[in-house]
Amino acid sequence: MSVSEKPRFIAQESLIGTRVTKMDAPEKIEGKTRYIHDISLPGQLHAKILRSGRVHARILSIDTRAARALPGVHAVITAADVPDQRPIGVVRDHLPLKGDRVRSLRDEIAAVAADTEEIAAQALSLIEVEYEDLPLLANPEDSQKPGAPVLHDDHPDNVAMRFEYSHGDVRAGEAESDVVLEDTFKLHYVTHCCMGVSGIIVEFDASGSLLMYSNTQVPFLHKREFADYLGMDPSRVRIIQPPIGGGFGSKLDIYPFEVICVFLARAAKRPVKLLFTREEEFLASPTRQPVLLTLRSGCKKDGTLTFRQVHTLHDNGAYTSWGATTPFVMMQTFSSLYRVPHCDYHTVAVYTNNPYAGSFRGYGNLQATFAIEQHMDMMAEAIGMEPLEFRLKNAQDAGEVTGQGMSFKSCGFKECLTTAAARSDYSRKRRENLEQRQSGGPVKRGIGMASMLHVGGGAKIYPSDGCGTILKLDDFAHVTLITGASEIGQGSETVLSQLVCEELGLPMSAVTVVNNDTAITPWDVGVHASRTTFIAGNSAIGAAKKAKVKILAAAAKKLECAEADLDLRGGWVIRAASGEALLDLPRLLRSLHFSDKAELVMTTFYYEPPSVHQDKAFKGDVSAAYAWATQVVEVEVDTETGIVRMNRVTAAHDVGRVLNRLGIEGQIEGGVVMGQGYALTENLLVEMGVMKNPNFRDYKLVTAPEIPEMDISFIESMDGEGPQGAKGVGEAPAICVAAATANAIYNATGVRMFDLPFTPERVYRALAGKSEKLCWKPE
Amino acid sequence: MSLMHDIDFTLNGVRRRATVRVDMSALDMLRETIGLTGTKYGCGEGECGACTIQVDGVSLNSCLMFAVDCHGRQVVTIEGLGADEASTRASALRDAFVEHGAVQCGFCTPGMMMQASHLLDRHPHADAESIKRGIEGNLCRCTGYKKIVDAIVAVGEGIAP
Amino acid sequence: MTEIERYYAPASLEQAVDCLQEAGGVTVLAGGTDLMPQKNAGRLKPQRTLMNIRGIAELRGVELSGGEIRIGALTTITDLLENPLVRQHLPQLIEACNHFASDQIRNVATLGGNICNASPAGDTLVPLLVLDARVDLVSRPEGRMLRRGLPVAEFFVGPGKTRKAPTELLAGVTIPLPPENYLGRFFKFGTRPALDIATISIGFGGILEGGVLSRVRVAFGAVAATPVRASHTEAALEGRPLTEATIAAAAAAARDEVTPIDDVRASAWYRKELIHNMTKRILDHVAHA
Ligand SMILES: Cc1cc2nc3c(=O)[nH]c(=O)nc-3n(C[C@H](O)[C@H](O)[C@H](O)COP(=O)(O)OP(=O)(O)OC[C@H]3O[C@@H](n4cnc5c(N)ncnc54)[C@H](O)[C@@H]3O)c2cc1C
Ligand code: FES
Ligand code: FES
């Protein structure tokens, strides 16, 4: 940036709220991005895992002799070969390699590392395992029956986790209610379907240090846990994260395949790469768990909510991962989306022989919102109130502290409601649709709304919810932003760069982001809870501010003026008041560097949000900010086939402030369509523990011709703590769609759908009055 | 091991030979035998489109194609898309994908690009509806497709970026 | 596991049928869109010889002669969609091709492959049934070309099973040119426009003159072990005025005569309901055409 003639004045230009293109897009478009699938290390072996194919069985014997004898095979391991393996998972109930008993179809029995994938596959086919089948638990209700088989000896009641939450006194609430409704809702299995299948590459160096190429969303937690499992010093575990082919919450836990690959690399003394096939990805990835949910709610005639009582039964599957902890989020929605004076919430997550439940974008909130937002419509109808008005009457406002202790410093909920309703012409269409229910042809139109609350400023679950940044300016005013925050395709590097550029008055082209190597990057808790923009954003701003202070101090000294009179803009130090360009920034940096008191501009910052841990009763202001949204869904229901077409989604999201319009639109569109899949097409069919459709042929993701028209509005509530006022939004857009669709189908047909998904046959059955009424209540 | 067979074909404008297993897919040949990793594996069953390439001017799923069937044909992968200078459309498409925000994790992107370029070759001014139909064989889990469709439409209308 | 011992890519029909005759144990490869996934899933055991017929130019294309449309076995679904003859005369086939797989697959999947794969849900099979198509089979016993034709309706014997002998190659299909006032309809049920295996499909063909139907053909896909002609439904329509009562009777006959199964995609009950409702809808449309 050596310019011969000084520009006299530099106009103020902000990147905030503009459409900034994604930094890594050009690489990806040309196919140059190296995902984990595309990386090969010299001398690398290929691994494959033998899975049980039995739902619940005792292992009588495993014979690996023929596999070990096959030429090209370098290592074969079973539980017997790794006596040092330890259980993984949230409650440590999951041994990576199973030695005596298998509890689900995907269970890992043995693994092979070989010269090629073909040889590894052939070796697997040579391993002989004898089983003795055991009685199985195919659904969560059965697991609670007396005499049910016990899946884990240390959980004799088959309960993996229990959650009890309460505020107020629901009995008192019920006593003052004019209307009380109780209904059971049933939610189905879905899975992430990241387009890039899971994989890992593991290598030990000569000193025994472990290097993993991994797609984890939580590298620093991973590093620590792997060290634990392997009895290693954590400082000898290094994780490199190549670009990832989709995350959506699927990579928050440690999975058996990762530990197994480490064992194989240790045994074979060579780098080992393991990639799933798509079928394996279906069989062995975590799921969004099925939930049976009974909701009792009440209100007064004037539309005031009185109480809410919730019981849920979660199918935890055979082992415990993050899925069991989704009640943390579900209870927030029940207790705090609307003002509810009295609320009780009870969850039991029980073991079954089904696929186990992980974390998935929305984290229990899709399930909770599905029930609540249908009940909101039903109660409104019962008291003869407009659904919109009923919601507005009970919606939260800024300044409120809920029964659960969540404190809403910024809250655009009511504006979300009115905006989405106005832009979709909700009230008029709803009335007109009611009129056409009886008349007209077989295709009925419907409109429905639903709203959501989700953490938008991190979530204090771990000892720290923070993120570190190292920021370095070189002699040419080029910034290297080293952040703990992983990029999972959501565009975090672009937003973080934008925030840094905004502080330092630099163009986007001046930034390189380093975010993929635990040996380099500072600590971060991981990509989850829609926290990255908020937490890592504040961290990046913190580091940039420190750099700016340093630069302006040097400039002020040189110019013999006050620091406060100066600013940075367009690669120059300028006079803040006039924009007059005073010093060329690269030159200033060089003069700092190549002086007697040689100095570089490098700063670090660690941001810890001002949120608190929940207490034992799950109360506390767990996030530094909360995100809100209302979505209105318009459908057409073909009553002769049961096909539901989603024609239009009107979404209004309180995002605090729009930082990158292009990026945030992409998050919302992608989330809406993921929600559409949850509502209409995706259904992981598990019968007696067996997955019936582990492929894209019968597990139907939404394809391009099916997407609705989308109208997106942003409510900018300018959160006081957020980076430039922004809040997290990553999970929000997927949450409301199913609930709003259910309300739309009711508006169209007068038939209420209590269970997902709304696939044609299920809708057709319901319209024909042939679906059974769900009714579940724990003893 | 399986029978090997020699083939001779043009890959991204360059004539070359390869020795491949007769039951191998073109996708495995590209990624493993030849080492071009821009073409992606998403399902191996023709359901996701991540492996889309162009052969003799039409798009197809390389995971369904036998590698031996490449013999004597013109194969273009993402690495060679628009390599010929005449192809201003390919570069317009690249710019449009960037400008319209059509890329998130990017895993579907090479396949989308190959399919989009084929669609525009066939129907230079395709509208949004026919483009949605045209990419119905390409799954994307991140974007919700809207920005991808917008990008392709824009190129067709000559207004991109 | 049989290993493939030979790969052969003949340039002419003679060479191809010679190979079938001599070698025995030949896997015929056309577009490969069924073959590859079936091989990978272990559902199909490759034979000793893999014969790629894609290079046989004479097996590709559409022509009209002597009041018949002949379609070569290697004609792709995209070829069919773009062919003026097919577009003009065979509306059901166009409709089926339009709802077939994805563009990438349509570009390589062949009509011959769809027929020989003999899936009960094969999308082109139902239109071929209602169009009275014949399959042309070629073999070369003792060095002389032997051609035989067979009505499509007799060709399929079960899922993946046909009357084609192992020594025979499917050369193509022949379809009598439908008359000017011919009406053809095809319906494939699915939530997506394409890239979906038919839950059920319905083909209809006939002539409507003075409100009366004649030369009626109705066929269903995915409701039996093979795609089937619906003789009771046809009888309920043939020679009758297309009134509401006729339509109701035909739809009821359709529901009664199909014998679908329960699978991951749908229950038998729902398939019967769809057959009823959609047969009715198609006939309503025809009545108003
Ligand atoms: C993702 C996906 C989606 C699909 N969607 C659809 C769909 O919507 N509708 C539908 O109907 N099908 C669908 N299919 C199935 C398949 O694409 C079709 O059946 C296609 O027409 C097969 O043609 P092909 O040329 O690829 O056949 P191939 O795979 O080459 O061959 C299929 C079979 O026919 C035999 N064969 C082929 N040609 C001849 C010949 N001339 N003589 C003798 N034998 C021959 C082969 O030996 C093999 O057994 C889909 C497949 C995939 C992978
Ligand atoms: S990998 Fe070929 S279509 Fe999915
Ligand atoms: S961008 Fe991730 S799958 Fe399309």
PDB file of N, CA, C and O in Angstrom, chain A residues 442 638 640-641 643 645 685 692 696-698 700-701 703 705-706 760-761 764-765 768 770, chain C residues 43 187 189-193 195-197 264-267 269-270 273-274 277-278 280-281:
ATOM      1  N   PRO A 442     -60.274 -30.708  -4.092  1.00  0.00           N
ATOM      2  CA  PRO A 442     -59.578 -31.570  -3.137  1.00  0.00           C
ATOM      3  C   PRO A 442     -58.321 -30.937  -2.533  1.00  0.00           C
ATOM      4  O   PRO A 442     -57.818 -31.427  -1.537  1.00  0.00           O
ATOM      5  N   ASP A 638     -53.244 -31.789  -0.468  1.00  0.00           N
ATOM      6  CA  ASP A 638     -54.053 -32.536  -1.424  1.00  0.00           C
ATOM      7  C   ASP A 638     -54.754 -33.637  -0.638  1.00  0.00           C
ATOM      8  O   ASP A 638     -54.141 -34.615  -0.225  1.00  0.00           O
ATOM      9  N   GLU A 640     -56.697 -35.877  -1.500  1.00  0.00           N
ATOM     10  CA  GLU A 640     -56.852 -37.184  -2.147  1.00  0.00           C
ATOM     11  C   GLU A 640     -55.564 -37.999  -2.158  1.00  0.00           C
ATOM     12  O   GLU A 640     -55.560 -39.168  -2.535  1.00  0.00           O
ATOM     13  N   THR A 641     -54.452 -37.352  -1.788  1.00  0.00           N
ATOM     14  CA  THR A 641     -53.181 -38.094  -1.718  1.00  0.00           C
ATOM     15  C   THR A 641     -52.498 -37.910  -0.369  1.00  0.00           C
ATOM     16  O   THR A 641     -51.636 -38.701  -0.003  1.00  0.00           O
ATOM     17  N   ILE A 643     -50.573 -35.375   0.126  1.00  0.00           N
ATOM     18  CA  ILE A 643     -49.361 -34.585  -0.119  1.00  0.00           C
ATOM     19  C   ILE A 643     -49.529 -33.168   0.423  1.00  0.00           C
ATOM     20  O   ILE A 643     -50.531 -32.509   0.158  1.00  0.00           O
ATOM     21  N   ARG A 645     -47.790 -29.566   0.263  1.00  0.00           N
ATOM     22  CA  ARG A 645     -46.775 -28.750  -0.400  1.00  0.00           C
ATOM     23  C   ARG A 645     -46.555 -27.481   0.393  1.00  0.00           C
ATOM     24  O   ARG A 645     -47.500 -26.824   0.782  1.00  0.00           O
ATOM     25  N   LEU A 685     -36.578 -44.661   9.506  1.00  0.00           N
ATOM     26  CA  LEU A 685     -37.479 -45.729   9.930  1.00  0.00           C
ATOM     27  C   LEU A 685     -36.701 -46.783  10.687  1.00  0.00           C
ATOM     28  O   LEU A 685     -35.813 -47.426  10.129  1.00  0.00           O
ATOM     29  N   LYS A 692     -34.501 -49.140   8.467  1.00  0.00           N
ATOM     30  CA  LYS A 692     -35.057 -49.641   7.208  1.00  0.00           C
ATOM     31  C   LYS A 692     -34.620 -48.826   5.998  1.00  0.00           C
ATOM     32  O   LYS A 692     -34.803 -49.267   4.868  1.00  0.00           O
ATOM     33  N   PHE A 696     -30.242 -42.346   0.733  1.00  0.00           N
ATOM     34  CA  PHE A 696     -30.979 -41.156   0.276  1.00  0.00           C
ATOM     35  C   PHE A 696     -32.171 -41.506  -0.605  1.00  0.00           C
ATOM     36  O   PHE A 696     -32.964 -40.643  -0.946  1.00  0.00           O
ATOM     37  N   ARG A 697     -32.277 -42.760  -0.995  1.00  0.00           N
ATOM     38  CA  ARG A 697     -33.427 -43.153  -1.800  1.00  0.00           C
ATOM     39  C   ARG A 697     -34.686 -43.101  -0.955  1.00  0.00           C
ATOM     40  O   ARG A 697     -35.702 -42.556  -1.352  1.00  0.00           O
ATOM     41  N   ASP A 698     -34.590 -43.631   0.241  1.00  0.00           N
ATOM     42  CA  ASP A 698     -35.786 -43.712   1.076  1.00  0.00           C
ATOM     43  C   ASP A 698     -35.738 -42.804   2.299  1.00  0.00           C
ATOM     44  O   ASP A 698     -36.740 -42.651   2.986  1.00  0.00           O
ATOM     45  N   LYS A 700     -35.593 -39.161   2.726  1.00  0.00           N
ATOM     46  CA  LYS A 700     -35.741 -38.129   1.714  1.00  0.00           C
ATOM     47  C   LYS A 700     -35.395 -36.737   2.227  1.00  0.00           C
ATOM     48  O   LYS A 700     -36.146 -36.154   3.000  1.00  0.00           O
ATOM     49  N   LEU A 701     -34.258 -36.256   1.757  1.00  0.00           N
ATOM     50  CA  LEU A 701     -33.942 -34.852   1.981  1.00  0.00           C
ATOM     51  C   LEU A 701     -34.756 -34.031   0.990  1.00  0.00           C
ATOM     52  O   LEU A 701     -35.122 -34.519  -0.080  1.00  0.00           O
ATOM     53  N   THR A 703     -35.371 -31.690  -1.982  1.00  0.00           N
ATOM     54  CA  THR A 703     -34.615 -31.344  -3.193  1.00  0.00           C
ATOM     55  C   THR A 703     -35.067 -29.970  -3.693  1.00  0.00           C
ATOM     56  O   THR A 703     -36.097 -29.448  -3.257  1.00  0.00           O
ATOM     57  N   PRO A 705     -36.598 -28.580  -6.261  1.00  0.00           N
ATOM     58  CA  PRO A 705     -37.934 -28.177  -6.719  1.00  0.00           C
ATOM     59  C   PRO A 705     -38.968 -28.085  -5.590  1.00  0.00           C
ATOM     60  O   PRO A 705     -40.041 -27.521  -5.784  1.00  0.00           O
ATOM     61  N   GLU A 706     -38.646 -28.641  -4.426  1.00  0.00           N
ATOM     62  CA  GLU A 706     -39.638 -28.659  -3.349  1.00  0.00           C
ATOM     63  C   GLU A 706     -39.584 -27.439  -2.444  1.00  0.00           C
ATOM     64  O   GLU A 706     -40.442 -27.272  -1.582  1.00  0.00           O
ATOM     65  N   PRO A 760     -47.023 -38.087   3.005  1.00  0.00           N
ATOM     66  CA  PRO A 760     -48.358 -38.200   2.415  1.00  0.00           C
ATOM     67  C   PRO A 760     -49.227 -39.287   3.062  1.00  0.00           C
ATOM     68  O   PRO A 760     -50.378 -39.024   3.398  1.00  0.00           O
ATOM     69  N   GLU A 761     -48.675 -40.461   3.246  1.00  0.00           N
ATOM     70  CA  GLU A 761     -49.543 -41.520   3.769  1.00  0.00           C
ATOM     71  C   GLU A 761     -50.033 -41.195   5.172  1.00  0.00           C
ATOM     72  O   GLU A 761     -51.185 -41.453   5.521  1.00  0.00           O
ATOM     73  N   TYR A 764     -52.681 -38.566   4.882  1.00  0.00           N
ATOM     74  CA  TYR A 764     -53.888 -39.156   4.300  1.00  0.00           C
ATOM     75  C   TYR A 764     -54.652 -39.980   5.332  1.00  0.00           C
ATOM     76  O   TYR A 764     -55.875 -39.896   5.445  1.00  0.00           O
ATOM     77  N   ARG A 765     -53.908 -40.746   6.099  1.00  0.00           N
ATOM     78  CA  ARG A 765     -54.539 -41.537   7.170  1.00  0.00           C
ATOM     79  C   ARG A 765     -55.246 -40.646   8.176  1.00  0.00           C
ATOM     80  O   ARG A 765     -56.363 -40.935   8.607  1.00  0.00           O
ATOM     81  N   ALA A 768     -58.341 -39.337   6.832  1.00  0.00           N
ATOM     82  CA  ALA A 768     -59.359 -40.392   6.752  1.00  0.00           C
ATOM     83  C   ALA A 768     -59.814 -40.820   8.147  1.00  0.00           C
ATOM     84  O   ALA A 768     -60.569 -41.772   8.291  1.00  0.00           O
ATOM     85  N   LYS A 770     -58.023 -42.224  10.331  1.00  0.00           N
ATOM     86  CA  LYS A 770     -57.500 -43.557  10.609  1.00  0.00           C
ATOM     87  C   LYS A 770     -56.249 -43.557  11.482  1.00  0.00           C
ATOM     88  O   LYS A 770     -55.632 -44.591  11.689  1.00  0.00           O
TER      89      LYS A 770
ATOM     90  N   ARG C  43     -26.335 -57.104  -4.845  1.00  0.00           N
ATOM     91  CA  ARG C  43     -27.596 -57.680  -5.313  1.00  0.00           C
ATOM     92  C   ARG C  43     -27.442 -58.321  -6.684  1.00  0.00           C
ATOM     93  O   ARG C  43     -28.282 -59.092  -7.122  1.00  0.00           O
ATOM     94  N   PHE C 187     -49.325 -40.836 -14.698  1.00  0.00           N
ATOM     95  CA  PHE C 187     -49.229 -40.202 -13.389  1.00  0.00           C
ATOM     96  C   PHE C 187     -48.306 -41.035 -12.515  1.00  0.00           C
ATOM     97  O   PHE C 187     -48.437 -42.245 -12.413  1.00  0.00           O
ATOM     98  N   PHE C 189     -46.897 -41.116  -8.617  1.00  0.00           N
ATOM     99  CA  PHE C 189     -47.103 -40.497  -7.319  1.00  0.00           C
ATOM    100  C   PHE C 189     -45.781 -40.249  -6.616  1.00  0.00           C
ATOM    101  O   PHE C 189     -44.934 -41.129  -6.532  1.00  0.00           O
ATOM    102  N   GLY C 190     -45.624 -39.070  -6.090  1.00  0.00           N
ATOM    103  CA  GLY C 190     -44.430 -38.777  -5.298  1.00  0.00           C
ATOM    104  C   GLY C 190     -44.501 -37.359  -4.784  1.00  0.00           C
ATOM    105  O   GLY C 190     -45.277 -36.542  -5.296  1.00  0.00           O
ATOM    106  N   THR C 191     -43.709 -37.071  -3.757  1.00  0.00           N
ATOM    107  CA  THR C 191     -43.699 -35.714  -3.226  1.00  0.00           C
ATOM    108  C   THR C 191     -42.719 -34.853  -3.995  1.00  0.00           C
ATOM    109  O   THR C 191     -42.733 -33.648  -3.900  1.00  0.00           O
ATOM    110  N   ARG C 192     -41.841 -35.497  -4.705  1.00  0.00           N
ATOM    111  CA  ARG C 192     -40.907 -34.758  -5.534  1.00  0.00           C
ATOM    112  C   ARG C 192     -41.352 -34.908  -6.972  1.00  0.00           C
ATOM    113  O   ARG C 192     -41.974 -35.900  -7.324  1.00  0.00           O
ATOM    114  N   PRO C 193     -40.949 -33.951  -7.822  1.00  0.00           N
ATOM    115  CA  PRO C 193     -41.284 -34.111  -9.228  1.00  0.00           C
ATOM    116  C   PRO C 193     -40.602 -35.356  -9.811  1.00  0.00           C
ATOM    117  O   PRO C 193     -41.140 -36.013 -10.684  1.00  0.00           O
ATOM    118  N   LEU C 195     -36.714 -38.027  -9.120  1.00  0.00           N
ATOM    119  CA  LEU C 195     -35.794 -38.636  -8.162  1.00  0.00           C
ATOM    120  C   LEU C 195     -36.549 -39.318  -7.029  1.00  0.00           C
ATOM    121  O   LEU C 195     -36.366 -39.044  -5.854  1.00  0.00           O
ATOM    122  N   ASP C 196     -37.422 -40.200  -7.426  1.00  0.00           N
ATOM    123  CA  ASP C 196     -38.274 -40.865  -6.463  1.00  0.00           C
ATOM    124  C   ASP C 196     -38.722 -42.159  -7.118  1.00  0.00           C
ATOM    125  O   ASP C 196     -39.056 -42.166  -8.300  1.00  0.00           O
ATOM    126  N   ILE C 197     -38.694 -43.227  -6.369  1.00  0.00           N
ATOM    127  CA  ILE C 197     -39.208 -44.470  -6.924  1.00  0.00           C
ATOM    128  C   ILE C 197     -40.721 -44.423  -6.799  1.00  0.00           C
ATOM    129  O   ILE C 197     -41.249 -44.059  -5.742  1.00  0.00           O
ATOM    130  N   VAL C 264     -41.305 -50.124   2.734  1.00  0.00           N
ATOM    131  CA  VAL C 264     -40.915 -48.894   3.430  1.00  0.00           C
ATOM    132  C   VAL C 264     -41.565 -47.660   2.826  1.00  0.00           C
ATOM    133  O   VAL C 264     -41.693 -46.637   3.490  1.00  0.00           O
ATOM    134  N   ARG C 265     -41.945 -47.743   1.576  1.00  0.00           N
ATOM    135  CA  ARG C 265     -42.459 -46.535   0.921  1.00  0.00           C
ATOM    136  C   ARG C 265     -43.935 -46.309   1.174  1.00  0.00           C
ATOM    137  O   ARG C 265     -44.389 -45.175   1.225  1.00  0.00           O
ATOM    138  N   ALA C 266     -44.709 -47.372   1.292  1.00  0.00           N
ATOM    139  CA  ALA C 266     -46.146 -47.208   1.487  1.00  0.00           C
ATOM    140  C   ALA C 266     -46.774 -48.520   1.906  1.00  0.00           C
ATOM    141  O   ALA C 266     -46.220 -49.589   1.668  1.00  0.00           O
ATOM    142  N   SER C 267     -47.955 -48.407   2.491  1.00  0.00           N
ATOM    143  CA  SER C 267     -48.701 -49.617   2.829  1.00  0.00           C
ATOM    144  C   SER C 267     -49.563 -50.018   1.637  1.00  0.00           C
ATOM    145  O   SER C 267     -49.837 -49.204   0.744  1.00  0.00           O
ATOM    146  N   TRP C 269     -52.684 -50.693   1.738  1.00  0.00           N
ATOM    147  CA  TRP C 269     -53.945 -49.945   1.835  1.00  0.00           C
ATOM    148  C   TRP C 269     -53.845 -48.587   1.158  1.00  0.00           C
ATOM    149  O   TRP C 269     -54.694 -48.194   0.356  1.00  0.00           O
ATOM    150  N   TYR C 270     -52.744 -47.891   1.469  1.00  0.00           N
ATOM    151  CA  TYR C 270     -52.571 -46.550   0.905  1.00  0.00           C
ATOM    152  C   TYR C 270     -52.380 -46.615  -0.607  1.00  0.00           C
ATOM    153  O   TYR C 270     -52.918 -45.792  -1.349  1.00  0.00           O
ATOM    154  N   GLU C 273     -55.692 -46.912  -2.107  1.00  0.00           N
ATOM    155  CA  GLU C 273     -56.391 -45.620  -2.060  1.00  0.00           C
ATOM    156  C   GLU C 273     -55.889 -44.686  -3.162  1.00  0.00           C
ATOM    157  O   GLU C 273     -56.670 -44.024  -3.836  1.00  0.00           O
ATOM    158  N   LEU C 274     -54.569 -44.664  -3.326  1.00  0.00           N
ATOM    159  CA  LEU C 274     -53.991 -43.796  -4.357  1.00  0.00           C
ATOM    160  C   LEU C 274     -54.451 -44.229  -5.737  1.00  0.00           C
ATOM    161  O   LEU C 274     -54.786 -43.384  -6.589  1.00  0.00           O
ATOM    162  N   ASN C 277     -58.035 -42.972  -6.080  1.00  0.00           N
ATOM    163  CA  ASN C 277     -58.207 -41.518  -6.179  1.00  0.00           C
ATOM    164  C   ASN C 277     -57.566 -40.947  -7.429  1.00  0.00           C
ATOM    165  O   ASN C 277     -58.102 -40.019  -8.045  1.00  0.00           O
ATOM    166  N   MET C 278     -56.408 -41.491  -7.791  1.00  0.00           N
ATOM    167  CA  MET C 278     -55.697 -40.906  -8.923  1.00  0.00           C
ATOM    168  C   MET C 278     -56.240 -41.412 -10.262  1.00  0.00           C
ATOM    169  O   MET C 278     -56.214 -40.692 -11.254  1.00  0.00           O
ATOM    170  N   LYS C 280     -59.316 -41.869 -10.682  1.00  0.00           N
ATOM    171  CA  LYS C 280     -60.470 -40.979 -10.805  1.00  0.00           C
ATOM    172  C   LYS C 280     -60.030 -39.607 -11.292  1.00  0.00           C
ATOM    173  O   LYS C 280     -60.623 -39.033 -12.207  1.00  0.00           O
ATOM    174  N   ARG C 281     -58.939 -39.103 -10.712  1.00  0.00           N
ATOM    175  CA  ARG C 281     -58.491 -37.758 -11.093  1.00  0.00           C
ATOM    176  C   ARG C 281     -58.081 -37.716 -12.565  1.00  0.00           C
ATOM    177  O   ARG C 281     -58.416 -36.784 -13.297  1.00  0.00           O
TER     178      ARG C 281
END
